Amino acid sequence: MNAPLVSQVSKFAFAALFAASGAWAATDSLVQEQKTLYENLRDMDFSNPGVAINGELRGKFISSVLDTNGPSKNTEIGAATEGDFVIQARPTKDTRATVMFRAHQDWQKSHEEGISPFLFDWFSYDGYTFGKKLRFSLGDMRVAYTPLTLETPRLEVLQEPELLQKKREDVMAYRHLDGSNGRLLQGLNADFHSGSIAFLDDIAVQSTVSRLRNQAKKIDQIFYDFDESDRYMLGSQLGLSSYGFNVGAAYVNSFDRLASAENFFNTTMASDTIGIENNSVMSFSGGVDIARLMQTKAFDFTFGVEYAMSNYAQTLLVNGKDFVSKKILDSNLVGIGELPVMAHYVVYTDINSTADVLYKQPELNGKALLAKMQGGINNSAVEASMVLRLLKNDKNFQSDLAESPTYLGSTIVLNSSAFNQTDSVLNMLRAGTMENLYFARYENNPLQKINLVSGDTNEVGEQFLLNNYKKAHFIRTGFTNAPLVRSEFANASLDPAVNLALPYGFATPDRTGVSADVDVLTLNKSLELNGRFNMLNQDALNASYLTLGFGAGMQFGKFLELKRIINVNAAFENAKESKGFERSSTRMSVGTRLGVWGQLCLLGAYQSIEKDYGILLAGAKGTETILLFGPEYQIATGSYVSFQYGMLSNELDLGGVKTTLDRNLIAADVRVKF
Amino acid sequence: MKIIPLLFSSIVLSGLFAGCSSMATSNDEQRLVGNVPTDFNVAEFSAINPDVGASQAIAAITSKNSRFTDSLTKLGDSATGIAALKASEDAVFNSDKTTLQLFWVKYLNQPATDSLTSADILALKRFNIYGATNEVEFVANYMATQLDSSLISDSYAAFGRVEGRAYRYCKDGDPMTTLRSITLKGVLDGKTKSVDYTGFYFCQDRTNPANLYVVN
């Protein structure tokens, strides 16, 4: 359902220079071709003024039976009918207004009281104006500038089995994450391209204003996911390109608004200190298309460099209790021969208890450099691409909107009611990587005390929480589309199995080293080979990261010119942190799609992940294995029915104490695009 | 006021064990990330810098004293009468050299001395609880049970780094070559009356506590 929106991602000359290579990687299956054809047909519909309604209806079933080596046994069944609707109104050929909403009905709850609400989560008006030179987006949108200023770090699972890849797409789609590098924003974006003028190929100017996080909440609203910030972003970039050369400059500022932060002192918040964070990044980039300079089409060869400077400032807003500095004594504190200093302390006093005080923390300034060389050949025999990146990012570099990851992991997705919820280590680690990558639990539940309040109920005032049996949409997922701020980043890079070396993309602070990607497509586009390599150092922990990845995908049917689909792909990835926290992970996977008869295919996926949290969590280790297989039948273009059976096992070793979580999974779905 | 037992408030661990599914950002430990070293531990910092915790006891005593004054005023005592009462209690407090030395060394973390200056006495006077004589027990009990670890972290993040306080003991592997000194780069930075050690972290030599070394 997100396909038409991919085109909304910024396509600056220099942004394109940095865009990830190998768009065909891992997706070049027959199914993908059919899907693209189908979407092209839909796009044709959209090119005329009028109104279009489309989307997808799904019936979904998942049963997860958990068996552990302890007393716990738990069965969770999710069965629901779900509809994603996209309404597009096209007042003119060049602009469109889009509304997306979802209806969801859990089968078990279909006779419960209360209305089942729609969830509206996308409103946008976008298109072209000014003789197609100005592209605008109003409302929800995806925007990317450069890897160091504004983009979403991509989550790549090399040659992921198709069955799992589809599951991850679905999970991410709940958060409107489409796997592109566009950052989800909500505001106004204007992107102007001059086209060819005199000796210039293009002058590009882009400006963006966006709301980033929650609005200040109403006083009577008491909810677990309190967000104390009302955060905004302002950004602009300029670019010039001529004769294969291009230069650009970008500036992005994200900040909390003080006035909305003060609102939170009116509520029963547990915290009396709020961090107000301001982050700005300025970047300059330049690139050259060497192949174009050499006037050859035999190969591609581009080179680009981006240099960015960042500033991060945090101001503490302290409520009620006075944030005072006290003079204690004025001599001797720093030792003989040195200048005497006054000692200061932060204490509470009950004097002047009405004034809020702002305290500015030391600012952090950092620099980052990213150079990228990309070469490729494309002829009838082989398509190949190689990308080499050099990184040098300071410890204090901070670019929230380029770094914020979408995968957080450590959410307990399946069988959440198993185990005692108070064991924090087990609770955190039992949520495996694969559970988080491939599963989400979406429900439409009546609102009541239990799901409105979690945490400290004493402060809430339970008399306000009478059950009213309105239903609301709930999701358990390991993905987020909310940009994090620096103070939250420490919690977002835990899982050693996902992006260990560069958890926050190419803007990850404190990294120096190289990263290389190689992709080859050959044998009549039936064989695909991929290589991934990272070697990076982290100064603060004196750590070094080494990542190696190999992937291969073969379409035997296509190669042997059979009518039958026989696709097999496999991958091996290893990531290791030396010194530092000494974490490591190894992933192996094999996936297949076999055409059986007519529109009936058999899909299978096997993947194992071994991870070691190192000294970060006292040698905790995890081994996860998933095996899923089952048939898929295509009823019509865009309509499928599929069934899978499999096992997901997660063995945890917490300092010698072993916990085994074995799950039997049965999944089925029917999906109809319209 | 949120009171967190000192032993459990290591920044690293609580940061890690906080669930990621919630996007709540009000957690004190999360807020401090980036402003204190990753291995900052409130208990160890407090052991090295007892005056930071003691400042909370002083604040509590100040608050008690102000309520004491308020209640005497409500009972009808005159301002001059209250001032005279305080002066007489101060005189008793100031004459108890043993207690003064205890506060001076144990809680203000100063080297023992026989000759406290009038400025020193002024600093010590803030431990005096009016209308009571249990200052030593009160402070000891307060330090053991009432300390707010988030204030201690705040003190280090807001002032302790500038003041060049040691945040942990030196351990094997620390080079222990560069002593804390105003000649370190950027500490004086053109200023003549104040220092700024923000660029450095320090550890304290266990065997010779006067020596603070730069931590890499």
mmCIF file of N, CA and C in Angstrom, chain A residues 419-497:
data_model
loop_
_atom_site.group_PDB
_atom_site.id
_atom_site.type_symbol
_atom_site.label_atom_id
_atom_site.label_comp_id
_atom_site.label_asym_id
_atom_site.label_seq_id
_atom_site.Cartn_x
_atom_site.Cartn_y
_atom_site.Cartn_z
ATOM 1 N N PHE A 419 5.790 -15.868 31.678
ATOM 2 C CA PHE A 419 6.875 -15.476 32.591
ATOM 3 C C PHE A 419 6.446 -14.412 33.580
ATOM 4 N N ASN A 420 7.138 -14.387 34.660
ATOM 5 C CA ASN A 420 6.957 -13.343 35.647
ATOM 6 C C ASN A 420 7.545 -12.046 35.095
ATOM 7 N N GLN A 421 6.735 -11.007 35.067
ATOM 8 C CA GLN A 421 7.161 -9.765 34.419
ATOM 9 C C GLN A 421 8.225 -9.004 35.204
ATOM 10 N N THR A 422 8.590 -9.478 36.395
ATOM 11 C CA THR A 422 9.514 -8.675 37.184
ATOM 12 C C THR A 422 10.977 -9.010 36.948
ATOM 13 N N ASP A 423 11.238 -10.095 36.249
ATOM 14 C CA ASP A 423 12.633 -10.437 35.999
ATOM 15 C C ASP A 423 13.138 -9.610 34.819
ATOM 16 N N SER A 424 13.835 -8.508 35.122
ATOM 17 C CA SER A 424 14.095 -7.547 34.058
ATOM 18 C C SER A 424 15.075 -8.066 33.016
ATOM 19 N N VAL A 425 16.089 -8.812 33.437
ATOM 20 C CA VAL A 425 17.069 -9.277 32.451
ATOM 21 C C VAL A 425 16.427 -10.276 31.504
ATOM 22 N N LEU A 426 15.731 -11.233 32.073
ATOM 23 C CA LEU A 426 15.076 -12.235 31.238
ATOM 24 C C LEU A 426 14.042 -11.571 30.336
ATOM 25 N N ASN A 427 13.310 -10.614 30.920
ATOM 26 C CA ASN A 427 12.300 -9.938 30.125
ATOM 27 C C ASN A 427 12.898 -9.200 28.950
ATOM 28 N N MET A 428 14.046 -8.615 29.174
ATOM 29 C CA MET A 428 14.645 -7.840 28.104
ATOM 30 C C MET A 428 15.191 -8.750 27.020
ATOM 31 N N LEU A 429 15.825 -9.843 27.430
ATOM 32 C CA LEU A 429 16.493 -10.682 26.443
ATOM 33 C C LEU A 429 15.574 -11.725 25.823
ATOM 34 N N ARG A 430 14.488 -12.061 26.508
ATOM 35 C CA ARG A 430 13.636 -13.109 25.949
ATOM 36 C C ARG A 430 13.002 -12.643 24.650
ATOM 37 N N ALA A 431 12.873 -11.341 24.482
ATOM 38 C CA ALA A 431 12.337 -10.820 23.239
ATOM 39 C C ALA A 431 13.426 -10.942 22.199
ATOM 40 N N GLY A 432 13.383 -11.961 21.419
ATOM 41 C CA GLY A 432 14.465 -12.242 20.494
ATOM 42 C C GLY A 432 14.470 -11.318 19.298
ATOM 43 N N THR A 433 15.604 -11.359 18.609
ATOM 44 C CA THR A 433 15.758 -10.543 17.410
ATOM 45 C C THR A 433 14.695 -10.903 16.376
ATOM 46 N N MET A 434 14.503 -12.206 16.156
ATOM 47 C CA MET A 434 13.599 -12.592 15.077
ATOM 48 C C MET A 434 12.148 -12.318 15.413
ATOM 49 N N GLU A 435 11.838 -12.456 16.704
ATOM 50 C CA GLU A 435 10.497 -12.105 17.154
ATOM 51 C C GLU A 435 10.211 -10.632 16.830
ATOM 52 N N ASN A 436 11.227 -9.801 17.043
ATOM 53 C CA ASN A 436 11.056 -8.377 16.805
ATOM 54 C C ASN A 436 11.088 -8.008 15.327
ATOM 55 N N LEU A 437 11.901 -8.726 14.558
ATOM 56 C CA LEU A 437 12.013 -8.385 13.146
ATOM 57 C C LEU A 437 10.782 -8.824 12.354
ATOM 58 N N TYR A 438 10.205 -9.964 12.717
ATOM 59 C CA TYR A 438 9.230 -10.572 11.812
ATOM 60 C C TYR A 438 7.804 -10.652 12.350
ATOM 61 N N PHE A 439 7.602 -10.257 13.589
ATOM 62 C CA PHE A 439 6.259 -10.375 14.131
ATOM 63 C C PHE A 439 5.834 -9.088 14.808
ATOM 64 N N ALA A 440 4.554 -8.803 14.712
ATOM 65 C CA ALA A 440 3.957 -7.715 15.474
ATOM 66 C C ALA A 440 2.592 -8.209 15.886
ATOM 67 N N ARG A 441 2.133 -7.757 17.026
ATOM 68 C CA ARG A 441 0.785 -8.145 17.444
ATOM 69 C C ARG A 441 -0.069 -6.896 17.448
ATOM 70 N N TYR A 442 -1.077 -6.924 16.612
ATOM 71 C CA TYR A 442 -1.957 -5.755 16.459
ATOM 72 C C TYR A 442 -3.329 -6.147 16.976
ATOM 73 N N GLU A 443 -3.865 -5.343 17.869
ATOM 74 C CA GLU A 443 -5.178 -5.690 18.411
ATOM 75 C C GLU A 443 -6.029 -4.437 18.544
ATOM 76 N N ASN A 444 -7.309 -4.678 18.628
ATOM 77 C CA ASN A 444 -8.272 -3.594 18.822
ATOM 78 C C ASN A 444 -9.048 -3.928 20.094
ATOM 79 N N ASN A 445 -8.633 -3.331 21.210
ATOM 80 C CA ASN A 445 -9.131 -3.741 22.517
ATOM 81 C C ASN A 445 -10.000 -2.674 23.166
ATOM 82 N N PRO A 446 -10.921 -3.087 24.025
ATOM 83 C CA PRO A 446 -11.649 -2.080 24.813
ATOM 84 C C PRO A 446 -10.673 -1.375 25.753
ATOM 85 N N LEU A 447 -10.821 -0.058 25.874
ATOM 86 C CA LEU A 447 -9.962 0.701 26.791
ATOM 87 C C LEU A 447 -10.435 0.458 28.211
ATOM 88 N N GLN A 448 -9.560 0.106 29.071
ATOM 89 C CA GLN A 448 -9.917 -0.081 30.470
ATOM 90 C C GLN A 448 -8.694 0.153 31.336
ATOM 91 N N LYS A 449 -8.906 0.063 32.605
ATOM 92 C CA LYS A 449 -7.852 0.417 33.555
ATOM 93 C C LYS A 449 -6.537 -0.311 33.239
ATOM 94 N N ILE A 450 -6.670 -1.569 32.895
ATOM 95 C CA ILE A 450 -5.458 -2.375 32.758
ATOM 96 C C ILE A 450 -4.592 -1.927 31.599
ATOM 97 N N ASN A 451 -5.209 -1.569 30.472
ATOM 98 C CA ASN A 451 -4.337 -1.173 29.366
ATOM 99 C C ASN A 451 -4.150 0.337 29.252
ATOM 100 N N LEU A 452 -4.858 1.102 30.068
ATOM 101 C CA LEU A 452 -4.603 2.539 30.082
ATOM 102 C C LEU A 452 -3.447 2.885 30.991
ATOM 103 N N VAL A 453 -3.287 2.109 32.027
ATOM 104 C CA VAL A 453 -2.296 2.459 33.030
ATOM 105 C C VAL A 453 -1.308 1.327 33.207
ATOM 106 N N SER A 454 -0.063 1.641 33.067
ATOM 107 C CA SER A 454 0.931 0.685 33.518
ATOM 108 C C SER A 454 1.952 1.498 34.276
ATOM 109 N N GLY A 455 2.687 0.881 35.146
ATOM 110 C CA GLY A 455 3.635 1.648 35.939
ATOM 111 C C GLY A 455 3.015 2.000 37.275
ATOM 112 N N ASP A 456 3.301 3.201 37.743
ATOM 113 C CA ASP A 456 2.941 3.585 39.095
ATOM 114 C C ASP A 456 1.489 4.035 39.169
ATOM 115 N N THR A 457 0.608 3.126 39.568
ATOM 116 C CA THR A 457 -0.814 3.475 39.575
ATOM 117 C C THR A 457 -1.188 4.375 40.738
ATOM 118 N N ASN A 458 -0.332 4.466 41.756
ATOM 119 C CA ASN A 458 -0.681 5.289 42.906
ATOM 120 C C ASN A 458 -0.849 6.748 42.524
ATOM 121 N N GLU A 459 -0.081 7.162 41.523
ATOM 122 C CA GLU A 459 -0.102 8.573 41.183
ATOM 123 C C GLU A 459 -1.262 8.921 40.267
ATOM 124 N N VAL A 460 -1.942 7.934 39.765
ATOM 125 C CA VAL A 460 -2.865 8.198 38.682
ATOM 126 C C VAL A 460 -4.226 8.682 39.145
ATOM 127 N N GLY A 461 -4.694 8.158 40.210
ATOM 128 C CA GLY A 461 -6.044 8.511 40.621
ATOM 129 C C GLY A 461 -7.012 7.615 39.876
ATOM 130 N N GLU A 462 -7.189 6.419 40.401
ATOM 131 C CA GLU A 462 -7.918 5.423 39.626
ATOM 132 C C GLU A 462 -9.387 5.778 39.434
ATOM 133 N N GLN A 463 -9.892 6.730 40.253
ATOM 134 C CA GLN A 463 -11.302 7.071 40.103
ATOM 135 C C GLN A 463 -11.606 7.680 38.743
ATOM 136 N N PHE A 464 -10.572 8.170 38.051
ATOM 137 C CA PHE A 464 -10.805 8.768 36.737
ATOM 138 C C PHE A 464 -10.828 7.721 35.624
ATOM 139 N N LEU A 465 -10.516 6.489 35.980
ATOM 140 C CA LEU A 465 -10.342 5.490 34.936
ATOM 141 C C LEU A 465 -11.490 4.477 34.929
ATOM 142 N N LEU A 466 -12.689 4.973 34.879
ATOM 143 C CA LEU A 466 -13.829 4.078 34.782
ATOM 144 C C LEU A 466 -13.825 3.449 33.395
ATOM 145 N N ASN A 467 -14.172 2.185 33.369
ATOM 146 C CA ASN A 467 -14.211 1.521 32.070
ATOM 147 C C ASN A 467 -15.296 2.164 31.212
ATOM 148 N N ASN A 468 -14.951 2.458 30.003
ATOM 149 C CA ASN A 468 -15.968 3.047 29.152
ATOM 150 C C ASN A 468 -16.172 2.253 27.870
ATOM 151 N N TYR A 469 -15.406 1.189 27.734
ATOM 152 C CA TYR A 469 -15.599 0.272 26.609
ATOM 153 C C TYR A 469 -15.576 0.931 25.250
ATOM 154 N N LYS A 470 -14.773 1.945 25.106
ATOM 155 C CA LYS A 470 -14.417 2.357 23.756
ATOM 156 C C LYS A 470 -13.276 1.443 23.360
ATOM 157 N N LYS A 471 -13.199 1.132 22.094
ATOM 158 C CA LYS A 471 -12.062 0.311 21.678
ATOM 159 C C LYS A 471 -10.964 1.198 21.113
ATOM 160 N N ALA A 472 -9.765 0.699 21.150
ATOM 161 C CA ALA A 472 -8.662 1.441 20.571
ATOM 162 C C ALA A 472 -7.655 0.456 19.984
ATOM 163 N N HIS A 473 -6.859 0.940 19.062
ATOM 164 C CA HIS A 473 -5.871 0.088 18.403
ATOM 165 C C HIS A 473 -4.607 0.003 19.256
ATOM 166 N N PHE A 474 -4.121 -1.193 19.412
ATOM 167 C CA PHE A 474 -2.887 -1.420 20.175
ATOM 168 C C PHE A 474 -1.923 -2.225 19.328
ATOM 169 N N ILE A 475 -0.639 -1.965 19.511
ATOM 170 C CA ILE A 475 0.341 -2.753 18.767
ATOM 171 C C ILE A 475 1.533 -3.063 19.654
ATOM 172 N N ARG A 476 2.047 -4.259 19.513
ATOM 173 C CA ARG A 476 3.354 -4.579 20.106
ATOM 174 C C ARG A 476 4.302 -4.803 18.953
ATOM 175 N N THR A 477 5.307 -3.975 18.866
ATOM 176 C CA THR A 477 6.240 -4.090 17.751
ATOM 177 C C THR A 477 7.615 -3.628 18.187
ATOM 178 N N GLY A 478 8.641 -4.099 17.502
ATOM 179 C CA GLY A 478 10.004 -3.675 17.813
ATOM 180 C C GLY A 478 10.441 -2.489 16.981
ATOM 181 N N PHE A 479 9.533 -1.960 16.154
ATOM 182 C CA PHE A 479 9.904 -0.845 15.275
ATOM 183 C C PHE A 479 9.276 0.451 15.736
ATOM 184 N N THR A 480 9.942 1.531 15.454
ATOM 185 C CA THR A 480 9.387 2.843 15.755
ATOM 186 C C THR A 480 9.660 3.770 14.582
ATOM 187 N N ASN A 481 8.804 4.754 14.422
ATOM 188 C CA ASN A 481 9.115 5.780 13.422
ATOM 189 C C ASN A 481 9.329 7.132 14.082
ATOM 190 N N ALA A 482 9.362 7.147 15.415
ATOM 191 C CA ALA A 482 9.578 8.409 16.117
ATOM 192 C C ALA A 482 11.069 8.675 16.217
ATOM 193 N N PRO A 483 11.520 9.830 15.788
ATOM 194 C CA PRO A 483 12.950 10.110 15.923
ATOM 195 C C PRO A 483 13.346 10.251 17.389
ATOM 196 N N LEU A 484 14.412 9.589 17.764
ATOM 197 C CA LEU A 484 14.876 9.651 19.150
ATOM 198 C C LEU A 484 15.720 10.896 19.364
ATOM 199 N N VAL A 485 15.906 11.238 20.627
ATOM 200 C CA VAL A 485 16.836 12.305 20.965
ATOM 201 C C VAL A 485 18.046 11.677 21.658
ATOM 202 N N ARG A 486 19.115 12.434 21.780
ATOM 203 C CA ARG A 486 20.378 11.874 22.245
ATOM 204 C C ARG A 486 20.240 11.133 23.570
ATOM 205 N N SER A 487 19.435 11.679 24.473
ATOM 206 C CA SER A 487 19.337 11.049 25.788
ATOM 207 C C SER A 487 18.671 9.679 25.720
ATOM 208 N N GLU A 488 18.042 9.353 24.597
ATOM 209 C CA GLU A 488 17.388 8.048 24.482
ATOM 210 C C GLU A 488 18.240 7.043 23.711
ATOM 211 N N PHE A 489 19.294 7.520 23.078
ATOM 212 C CA PHE A 489 20.023 6.641 22.174
ATOM 213 C C PHE A 489 20.669 5.446 22.867
ATOM 214 N N ALA A 490 21.049 5.624 24.149
ATOM 215 C CA ALA A 490 21.737 4.534 24.836
ATOM 216 C C ALA A 490 20.894 3.270 24.870
ATOM 217 N N ASN A 491 19.580 3.424 24.808
ATOM 218 C CA ASN A 491 18.712 2.259 24.876
ATOM 219 C C ASN A 491 18.428 1.643 23.525
ATOM 220 N N ALA A 492 18.911 2.272 22.470
ATOM 221 C CA ALA A 492 18.448 1.871 21.147
ATOM 222 C C ALA A 492 19.441 1.021 20.372
ATOM 223 N N SER A 493 20.524 0.611 21.002
ATOM 224 C CA SER A 493 21.513 -0.123 20.216
ATOM 225 C C SER A 493 21.900 -1.416 20.903
ATOM 226 N N LEU A 494 20.940 -2.025 21.540
ATOM 227 C CA LEU A 494 21.274 -3.167 22.371
ATOM 228 C C LEU A 494 21.528 -4.450 21.610
ATOM 229 N N ASP A 495 20.740 -4.671 20.570
ATOM 230 C CA ASP A 495 20.721 -5.970 19.925
ATOM 231 C C ASP A 495 21.971 -6.163 19.065
ATOM 232 N N PRO A 496 22.870 -7.068 19.475
ATOM 233 C CA PRO A 496 24.098 -7.217 18.688
ATOM 234 C C PRO A 496 23.848 -7.855 17.323
ATOM 235 N N ALA A 497 22.644 -8.368 17.105
ATOM 236 C CA ALA A 497 22.383 -9.053 15.838
ATOM 237 C C ALA A 497 21.931 -8.105 14.738
#
